[in-house]
Coordinates of C-alpha atoms in Angstrom, one line a residue:
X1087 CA 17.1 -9.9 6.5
X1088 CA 16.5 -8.8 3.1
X1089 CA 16.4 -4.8 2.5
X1090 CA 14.6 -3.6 -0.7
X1091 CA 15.3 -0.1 0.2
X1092 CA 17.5 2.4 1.7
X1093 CA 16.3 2.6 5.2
X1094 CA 18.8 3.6 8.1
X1095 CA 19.0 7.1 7.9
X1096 CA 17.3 7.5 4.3
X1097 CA 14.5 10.1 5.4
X1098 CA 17.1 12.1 7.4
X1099 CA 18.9 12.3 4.2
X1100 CA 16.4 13.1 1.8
X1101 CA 15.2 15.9 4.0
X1102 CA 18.2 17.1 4.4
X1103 CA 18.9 17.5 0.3
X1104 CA 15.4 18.7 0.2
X1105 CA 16.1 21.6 2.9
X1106 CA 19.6 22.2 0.8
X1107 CA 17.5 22.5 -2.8
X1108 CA 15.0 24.7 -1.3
X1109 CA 17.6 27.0 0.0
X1110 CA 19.4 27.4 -3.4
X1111 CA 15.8 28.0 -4.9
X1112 CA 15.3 31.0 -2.8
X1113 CA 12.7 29.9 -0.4
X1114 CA 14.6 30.4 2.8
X1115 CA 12.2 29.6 5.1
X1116 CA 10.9 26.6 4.0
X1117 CA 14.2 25.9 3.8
X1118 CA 14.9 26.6 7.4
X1119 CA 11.5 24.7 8.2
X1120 CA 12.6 21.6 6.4
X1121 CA 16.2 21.6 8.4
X1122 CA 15.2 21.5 11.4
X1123 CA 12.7 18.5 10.3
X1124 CA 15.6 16.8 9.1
X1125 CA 17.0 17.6 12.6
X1126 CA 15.0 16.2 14.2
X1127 CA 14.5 13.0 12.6
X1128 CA 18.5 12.5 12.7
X1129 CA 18.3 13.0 16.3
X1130 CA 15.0 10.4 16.5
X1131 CA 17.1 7.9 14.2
X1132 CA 20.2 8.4 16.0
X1133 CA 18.4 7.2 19.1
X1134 CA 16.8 4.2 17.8
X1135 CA 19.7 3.0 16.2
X1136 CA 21.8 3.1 19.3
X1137 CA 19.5 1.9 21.4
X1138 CA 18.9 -1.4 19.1
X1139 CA 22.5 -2.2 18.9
X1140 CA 22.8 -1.8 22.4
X1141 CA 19.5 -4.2 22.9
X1142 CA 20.4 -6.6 19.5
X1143 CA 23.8 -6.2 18.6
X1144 CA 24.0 -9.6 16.9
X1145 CA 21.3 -8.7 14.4
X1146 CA 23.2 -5.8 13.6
X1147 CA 26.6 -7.2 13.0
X1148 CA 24.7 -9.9 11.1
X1149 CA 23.4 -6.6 8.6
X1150 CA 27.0 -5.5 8.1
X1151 CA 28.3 -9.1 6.8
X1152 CA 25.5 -8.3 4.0
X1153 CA 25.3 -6.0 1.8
X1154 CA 23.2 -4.0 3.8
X1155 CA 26.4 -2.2 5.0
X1156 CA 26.0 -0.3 2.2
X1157 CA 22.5 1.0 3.8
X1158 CA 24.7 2.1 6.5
X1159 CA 26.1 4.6 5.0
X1160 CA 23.4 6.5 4.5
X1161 CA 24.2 7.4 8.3
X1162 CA 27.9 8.9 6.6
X1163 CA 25.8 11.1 4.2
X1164 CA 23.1 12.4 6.0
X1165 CA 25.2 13.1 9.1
X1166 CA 27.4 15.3 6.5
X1167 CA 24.8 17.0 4.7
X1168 CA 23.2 18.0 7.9
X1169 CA 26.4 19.0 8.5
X1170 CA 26.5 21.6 5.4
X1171 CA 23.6 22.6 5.4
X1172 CA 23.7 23.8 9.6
X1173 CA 26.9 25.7 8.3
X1174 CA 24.7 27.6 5.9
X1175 CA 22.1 28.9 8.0
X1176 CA 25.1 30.1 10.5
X1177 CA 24.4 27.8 13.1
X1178 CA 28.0 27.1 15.5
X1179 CA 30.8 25.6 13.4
X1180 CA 31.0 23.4 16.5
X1181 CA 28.0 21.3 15.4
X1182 CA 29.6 20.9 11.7
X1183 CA 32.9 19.6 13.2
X1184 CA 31.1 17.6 15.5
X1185 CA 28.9 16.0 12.2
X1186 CA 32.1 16.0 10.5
X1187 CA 34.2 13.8 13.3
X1188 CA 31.1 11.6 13.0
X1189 CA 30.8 10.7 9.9
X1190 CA 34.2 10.1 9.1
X1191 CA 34.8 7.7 11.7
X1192 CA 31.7 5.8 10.7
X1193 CA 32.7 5.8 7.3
X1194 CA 36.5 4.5 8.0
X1195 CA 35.1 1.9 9.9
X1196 CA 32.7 1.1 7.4
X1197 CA 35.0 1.4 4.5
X1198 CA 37.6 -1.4 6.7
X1199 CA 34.8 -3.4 6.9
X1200 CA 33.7 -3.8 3.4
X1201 CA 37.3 -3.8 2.3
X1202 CA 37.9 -6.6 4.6
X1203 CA 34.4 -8.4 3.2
X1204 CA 35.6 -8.2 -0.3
X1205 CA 39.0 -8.7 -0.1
X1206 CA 40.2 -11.0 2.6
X1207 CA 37.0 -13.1 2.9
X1208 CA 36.5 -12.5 -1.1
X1209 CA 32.6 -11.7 -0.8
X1210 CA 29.7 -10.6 1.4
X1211 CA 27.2 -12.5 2.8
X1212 CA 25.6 -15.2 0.0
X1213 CA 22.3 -13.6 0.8
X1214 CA 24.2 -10.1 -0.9
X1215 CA 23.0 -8.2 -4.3
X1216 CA 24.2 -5.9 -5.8
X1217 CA 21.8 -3.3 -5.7
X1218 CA 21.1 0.6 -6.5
X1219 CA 22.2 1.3 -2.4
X1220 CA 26.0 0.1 -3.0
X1221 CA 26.4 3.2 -4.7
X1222 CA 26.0 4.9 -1.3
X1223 CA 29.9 3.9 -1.8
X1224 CA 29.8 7.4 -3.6
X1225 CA 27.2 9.4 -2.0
X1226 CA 29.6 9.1 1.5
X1227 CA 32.4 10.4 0.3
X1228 CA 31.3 13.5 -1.4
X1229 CA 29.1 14.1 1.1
X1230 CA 32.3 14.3 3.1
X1231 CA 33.9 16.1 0.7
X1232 CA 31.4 19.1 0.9
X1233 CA 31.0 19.0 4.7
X1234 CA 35.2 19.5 4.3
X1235 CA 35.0 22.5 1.7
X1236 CA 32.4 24.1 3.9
X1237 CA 34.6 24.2 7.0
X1238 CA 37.7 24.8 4.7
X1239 CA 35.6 27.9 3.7
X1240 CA 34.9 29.1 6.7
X1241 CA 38.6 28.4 8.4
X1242 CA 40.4 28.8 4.9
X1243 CA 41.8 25.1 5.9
X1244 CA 43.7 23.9 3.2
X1245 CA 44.0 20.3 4.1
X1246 CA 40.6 19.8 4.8
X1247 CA 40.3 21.7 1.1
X1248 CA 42.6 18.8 0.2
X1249 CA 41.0 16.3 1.9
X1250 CA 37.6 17.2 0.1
X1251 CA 39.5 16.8 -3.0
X1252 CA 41.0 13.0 -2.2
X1253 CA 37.1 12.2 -1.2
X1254 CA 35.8 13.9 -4.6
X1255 CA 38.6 11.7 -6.7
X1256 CA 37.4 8.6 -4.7
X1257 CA 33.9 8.9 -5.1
X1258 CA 33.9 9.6 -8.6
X1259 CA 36.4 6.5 -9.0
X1260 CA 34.1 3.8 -7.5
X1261 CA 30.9 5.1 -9.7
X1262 CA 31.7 3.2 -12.7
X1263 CA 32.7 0.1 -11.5
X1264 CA 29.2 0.0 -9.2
X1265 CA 27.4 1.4 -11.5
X1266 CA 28.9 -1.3 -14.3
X1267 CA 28.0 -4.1 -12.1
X1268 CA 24.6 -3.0 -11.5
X1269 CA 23.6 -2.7 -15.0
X1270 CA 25.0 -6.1 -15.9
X1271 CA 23.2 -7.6 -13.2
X1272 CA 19.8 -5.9 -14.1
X1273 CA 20.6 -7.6 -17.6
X1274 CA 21.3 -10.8 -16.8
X1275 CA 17.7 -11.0 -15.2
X1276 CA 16.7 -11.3 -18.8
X1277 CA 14.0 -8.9 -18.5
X1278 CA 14.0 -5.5 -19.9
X1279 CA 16.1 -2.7 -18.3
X1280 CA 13.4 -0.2 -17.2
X1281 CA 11.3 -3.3 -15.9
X1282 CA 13.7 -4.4 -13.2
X1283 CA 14.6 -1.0 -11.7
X1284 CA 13.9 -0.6 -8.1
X1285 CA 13.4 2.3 -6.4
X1286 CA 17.1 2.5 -5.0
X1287 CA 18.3 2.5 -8.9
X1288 CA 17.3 6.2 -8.1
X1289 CA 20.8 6.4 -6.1
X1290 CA 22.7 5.9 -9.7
X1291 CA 21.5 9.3 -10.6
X1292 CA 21.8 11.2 -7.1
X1293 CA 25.6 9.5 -6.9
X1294 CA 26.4 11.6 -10.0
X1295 CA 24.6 14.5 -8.9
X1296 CA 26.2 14.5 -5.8
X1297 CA 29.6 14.2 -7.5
X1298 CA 29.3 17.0 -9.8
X1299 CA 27.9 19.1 -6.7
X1300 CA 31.4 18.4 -5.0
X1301 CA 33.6 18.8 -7.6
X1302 CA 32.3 22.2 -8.7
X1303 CA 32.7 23.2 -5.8
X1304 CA 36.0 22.0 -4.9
X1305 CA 37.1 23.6 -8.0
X1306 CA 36.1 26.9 -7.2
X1307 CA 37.8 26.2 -3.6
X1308 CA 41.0 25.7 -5.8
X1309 CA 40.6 28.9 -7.8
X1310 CA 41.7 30.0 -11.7
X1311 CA 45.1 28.4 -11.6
X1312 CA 45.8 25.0 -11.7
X1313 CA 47.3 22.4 -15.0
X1314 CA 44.1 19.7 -14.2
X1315 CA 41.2 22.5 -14.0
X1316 CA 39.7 21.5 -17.6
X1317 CA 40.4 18.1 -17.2
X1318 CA 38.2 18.2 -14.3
X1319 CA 35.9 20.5 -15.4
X1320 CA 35.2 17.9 -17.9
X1321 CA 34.7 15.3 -15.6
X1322 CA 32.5 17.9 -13.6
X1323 CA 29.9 18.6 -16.4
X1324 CA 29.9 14.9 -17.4
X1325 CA 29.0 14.0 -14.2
X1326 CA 26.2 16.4 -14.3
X1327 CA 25.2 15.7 -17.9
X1328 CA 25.0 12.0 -16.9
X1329 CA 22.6 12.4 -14.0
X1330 CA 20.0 14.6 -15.8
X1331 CA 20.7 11.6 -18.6
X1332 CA 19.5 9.1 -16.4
X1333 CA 16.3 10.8 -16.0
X1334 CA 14.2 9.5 -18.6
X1335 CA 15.1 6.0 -17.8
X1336 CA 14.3 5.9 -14.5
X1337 CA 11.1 8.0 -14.9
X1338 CA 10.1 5.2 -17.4
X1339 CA 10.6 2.5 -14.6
X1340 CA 8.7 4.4 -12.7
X1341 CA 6.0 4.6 -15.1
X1342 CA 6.4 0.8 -15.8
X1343 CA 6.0 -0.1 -12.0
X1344 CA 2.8 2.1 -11.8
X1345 CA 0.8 0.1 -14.5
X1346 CA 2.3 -3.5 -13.6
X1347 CA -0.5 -5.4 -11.9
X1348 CA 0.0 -5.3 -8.1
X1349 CA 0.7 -9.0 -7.9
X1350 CA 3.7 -9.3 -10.3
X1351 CA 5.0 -6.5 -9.4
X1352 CA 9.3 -6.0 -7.9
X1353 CA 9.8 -4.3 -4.4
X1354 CA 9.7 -0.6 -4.9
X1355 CA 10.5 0.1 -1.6
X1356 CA 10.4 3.3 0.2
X1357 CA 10.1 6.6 -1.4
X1358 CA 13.7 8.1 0.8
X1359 CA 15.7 6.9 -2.0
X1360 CA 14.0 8.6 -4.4
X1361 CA 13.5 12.1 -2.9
X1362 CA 17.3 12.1 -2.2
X1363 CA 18.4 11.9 -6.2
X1364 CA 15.9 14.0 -7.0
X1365 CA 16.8 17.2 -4.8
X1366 CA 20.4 16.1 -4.7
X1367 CA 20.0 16.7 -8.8
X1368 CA 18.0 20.3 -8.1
X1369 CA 21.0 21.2 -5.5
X1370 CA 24.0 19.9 -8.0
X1371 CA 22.4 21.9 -11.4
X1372 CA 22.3 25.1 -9.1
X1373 CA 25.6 25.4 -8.8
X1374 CA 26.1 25.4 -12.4
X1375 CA 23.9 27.7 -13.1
X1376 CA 26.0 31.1 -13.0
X1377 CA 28.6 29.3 -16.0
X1378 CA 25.7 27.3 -18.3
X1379 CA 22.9 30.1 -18.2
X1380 CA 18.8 30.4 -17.5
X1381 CA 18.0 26.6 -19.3
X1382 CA 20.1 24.9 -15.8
X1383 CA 18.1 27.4 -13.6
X1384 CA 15.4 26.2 -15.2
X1385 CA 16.0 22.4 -14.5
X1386 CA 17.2 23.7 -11.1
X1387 CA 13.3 24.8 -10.1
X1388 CA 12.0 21.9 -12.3
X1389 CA 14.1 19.1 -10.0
X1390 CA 13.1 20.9 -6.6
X1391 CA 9.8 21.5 -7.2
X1392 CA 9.9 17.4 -8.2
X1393 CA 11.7 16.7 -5.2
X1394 CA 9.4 18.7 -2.7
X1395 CA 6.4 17.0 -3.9
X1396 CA 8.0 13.2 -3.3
X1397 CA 9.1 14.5 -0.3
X1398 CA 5.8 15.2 0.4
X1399 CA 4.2 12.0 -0.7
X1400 CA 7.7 9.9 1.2
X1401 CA 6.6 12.0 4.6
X1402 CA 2.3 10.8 3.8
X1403 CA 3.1 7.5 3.2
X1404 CA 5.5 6.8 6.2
X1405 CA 2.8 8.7 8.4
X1406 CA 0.2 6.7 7.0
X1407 CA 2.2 3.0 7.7
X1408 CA 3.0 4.4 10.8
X1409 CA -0.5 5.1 11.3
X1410 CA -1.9 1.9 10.3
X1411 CA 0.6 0.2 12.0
X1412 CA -0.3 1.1 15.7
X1413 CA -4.0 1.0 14.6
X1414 CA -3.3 -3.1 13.6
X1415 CA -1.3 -3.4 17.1
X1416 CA -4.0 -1.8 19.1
X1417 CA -6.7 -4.3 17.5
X1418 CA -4.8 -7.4 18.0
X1419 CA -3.7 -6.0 21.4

């Protein structure tokens, strides 16, 4: 089965970011209102899932010899975000652990199977592409990473301090050679870049975002001293720099998709993998904020208030399939 989108846990994600980037704009109890959505629609998705592997399990190990597995791991990121953000609003540390013990496992498993894909059987499935969603690769493990520096905060654990940074250095290492991969592909279609971007391109931008969230942070977990701080902090504000740089290209896909005739037109998939980028970005230039000055506060309020509206439109138009999907069944029926 072909996915054009990030689907899985994708709207448990996004709302999750969303509820984090509202926070960090001040409005608390939207914020809080937003959570416990994203709560509840992890605990919906969580059910559904388990319940068709436990009806289909063949049609799910089939997914993970594709590159679908990479879809997978949404479940890895939004169980950890959900994780950070409960921490925030002071909810039992037991819950984050829990999150954390979660997602971790899933994600070691995960990461032996696609290690074992790609370098034992030397490729995924033929049906696999490369596609925006593999660089889920790197949302995972810093969302890991800042699901660790929140608990290290509250226990003053250094190895899960040290832990978050081993995730941080691994995410940021696999961006560029996903990232590389994806753009060659996109050229090789011989049409032009903004033209064949799909709507989990988006994840390019959120994986930096993301990546600069968790290594700011890990870098005031670290403190002052230190021989690699400006090395990193180098790294940090390029990753940062990059994701507000891929802005204008993607907005110009965007724009490109809207006035190509329906008919011709690429799969641009669900809104999730939009929304998540998009307050991930809001979240990540927040935290920069209190070093760079009023023009990142700026962007800060800029991406959330982006991000709130295509939440907004993500939540109408899965309420409205959902909608029209139970009228169609009901008229057949």
């Amino acid at each position: 089965m072909r996915r054009d989108t990030v689907p899985l846990f994708g709207p448990a994600m996004a709302t999750g970011i969303v509820s984090l980037a509202a926070r960090g704009a001040g409005a608390i109890a939207l914020s809080e209102v937003v959570l416990w959505v994203a709560v509840a629609l992890y605990a919906a998705l969580l059910a559904y899932h388990a319940t068709r592997f436990a009806r289909r399990p063949g049609a799910v190990l089939e997914e993970l010899r594709t590159g679908a597995i990479f879809d997978y791991l949404t479940f890895v990121a939004a169980s950890a975000l959900l994780g950070s953000s409960l921490l925030l609003v002071g909810v039992d540390r037991v819950a984050a652990w829990a999150l954390l013990a979660l997602a971790g496992s899933a994600w070691l498993a995960m990461v032996a199977a696609i290690v074992l894909e790609l370098l034992l059987i030397r490729s995924l499935h033929p049906r696999s592409e490369t596609q925006g969603g593999w660089l889920l690769a790197v949302v995972a493990p810093q969302a890991l990473a800042l699901l660790c520096l929140g608990l290290a905060g509250e226990t003053g654990g250094v190895p899960l301090r040290d832990a978050a940074i081993v995730l941080w250095i691994l995410g940021s290492a696999l961006y560029p050679p996903i990232a590389l991969e994806r753009l060659s592909r996109l050229r090789r279609s011989g049409r032009r870049l903004s033209a064949g971007l799909r709507a989990d391109d988006w994840i390019a931008m959120g994986a930096l975002a993301i990546s600069a969230l968790a290594g700011s942070e890990a870098l005031e977990a670290l403190g002052p001293s230190g021989g690699l701080r400006l090395p990193v902090e180098l790294l940090v504000d390029a990753q940062l720099a990059g994701a507000w740089a891929l802005v204008p290209l993607l907005a110009w896909g965007e724009a490109r998709h809207a006035l190509t005739p329906p008919g011709t037109r690429s799969p641009s998939g669900s809104r999730w993998a939009t929304v998540f980028p998009l307050g991930m970005l809001s979240a990540s230039t927040r935290a920069f904020v209190p070093a760079h000055g009023p023009l990142l506060s700026a962007g800060a309020d800029l991406g959330f208030a982006v991000a709130l509206g295509a939440w907004s439109i993500a939540v109408f138009h899965a309420s409205a399939s959902r909608i029209r999907s139970r009228l169609q069944a009901g008229s057949s029926g």
